[in-house]
C-alpha positions as CSV (number, residue, x, y, z in Angstrom):
1,X,-14.9,-12.7,12.0
2,X,-13.8,-16.1,10.7
3,X,-10.1,-16.7,11.2
4,X,-8.6,-19.6,9.4
5,X,-5.6,-19.7,11.8
6,X,-7.4,-19.6,15.1
7,X,-9.5,-22.5,16.5
8,X,-12.5,-20.3,17.5
9,X,-15.3,-22.8,17.4
10,X,-16.4,-25.7,19.6
11,X,-14.6,-29.0,19.0
12,X,-16.3,-31.4,21.4
13,X,-19.8,-33.0,21.9
14,X,-20.4,-33.2,18.2
15,X,-21.6,-36.2,16.1
16,X,-20.5,-36.2,12.5
17,X,-23.6,-36.8,10.3
18,X,-22.3,-36.1,6.8
19,X,-20.4,-34.0,4.4
20,X,-21.5,-31.9,1.5
21,X,-19.4,-30.2,-1.1
22,X,-20.5,-27.8,-3.9
23,X,-18.5,-26.2,-6.7
24,X,-19.6,-23.4,-9.1
25,X,-16.6,-23.2,-11.4
26,X,-16.0,-20.2,-13.7
27,X,-17.0,-20.8,-17.3
28,X,-14.3,-22.3,-19.5
29,X,-14.1,-19.1,-21.6
30,X,-13.2,-16.8,-18.8
31,X,-9.3,-17.2,-18.9
32,X,-9.3,-16.4,-22.6
33,X,-11.6,-13.4,-22.0
34,X,-9.2,-12.1,-19.3
35,X,-6.2,-12.5,-21.6
36,X,-8.0,-10.7,-24.5
37,X,-9.1,-7.9,-22.2
38,X,-5.6,-7.4,-20.9
39,X,-4.1,-7.4,-24.4
40,X,-6.7,-4.7,-25.3
41,X,-5.4,-2.5,-22.3
42,X,-8.4,-3.2,-20.1
43,X,-7.7,-3.5,-16.4
44,X,-9.5,-6.7,-15.2
45,X,-10.9,-6.8,-11.7
46,X,-13.2,-9.2,-10.0
47,X,-16.0,-8.2,-7.6
48,X,-17.4,-11.1,-5.5
49,X,-19.1,-11.8,-2.3
50,X,-17.1,-15.0,-1.8
51,X,-14.7,-15.6,1.1
52,X,-11.3,-14.0,0.4
53,X,-9.6,-17.4,0.2
54,X,-12.2,-18.6,-2.3
55,X,-12.0,-15.4,-4.3
56,X,-8.2,-15.5,-4.5
57,X,-8.3,-19.2,-5.8
58,X,-10.9,-18.3,-8.4
59,X,-8.9,-15.2,-9.5
60,X,-5.7,-17.3,-9.9
61,X,-7.6,-20.0,-11.8
62,X,-8.8,-17.6,-14.5
63,X,-5.6,-15.5,-14.7
64,X,-6.7,-12.3,-13.0
65,X,-3.9,-12.6,-10.4
66,X,-0.7,-14.7,-10.4
67,X,0.4,-17.1,-7.7
68,X,2.6,-14.4,-6.0
69,X,0.0,-11.6,-6.2
70,X,-1.2,-10.0,-2.9
71,X,-4.9,-9.2,-2.3
72,X,-6.0,-6.3,-0.1
73,X,-6.6,-8.9,2.6
74,X,-3.0,-10.2,2.2
75,X,-1.6,-6.7,2.5
76,X,-3.7,-5.9,5.6
77,X,-2.6,-9.1,7.3
78,X,1.1,-8.5,6.4
79,X,0.9,-4.9,7.8
80,X,-1.3,-5.9,10.7
81,X,-3.9,-3.3,9.8
82,X,-7.6,-3.3,8.9
83,X,-8.5,-3.9,5.3
84,X,-10.1,-0.4,5.2
85,X,-6.7,1.1,6.0
86,X,-5.0,-0.4,2.9
87,X,-4.5,2.2,0.1
88,X,-6.6,0.6,-2.6
89,X,-5.8,3.3,-5.2
């Protein structure tokens, strides 16, 4: 499992050959759609295969969660338990 805090990868005998970056931003209409759904009483959730850090950033950018919201991964880390043990209601 990838851990952003632990250095669990080789750090020597490498030669830097390049850097690539890609972005697939949400459509510009998504934040307004989230707001309209919420005002209509619809509970908005996001299902994604993205890394949790990426998913959280996207959810914040479109208004699905706020800056101080906790994800299931955040709760599991805070309680030092597996994600599967968090009560997801």
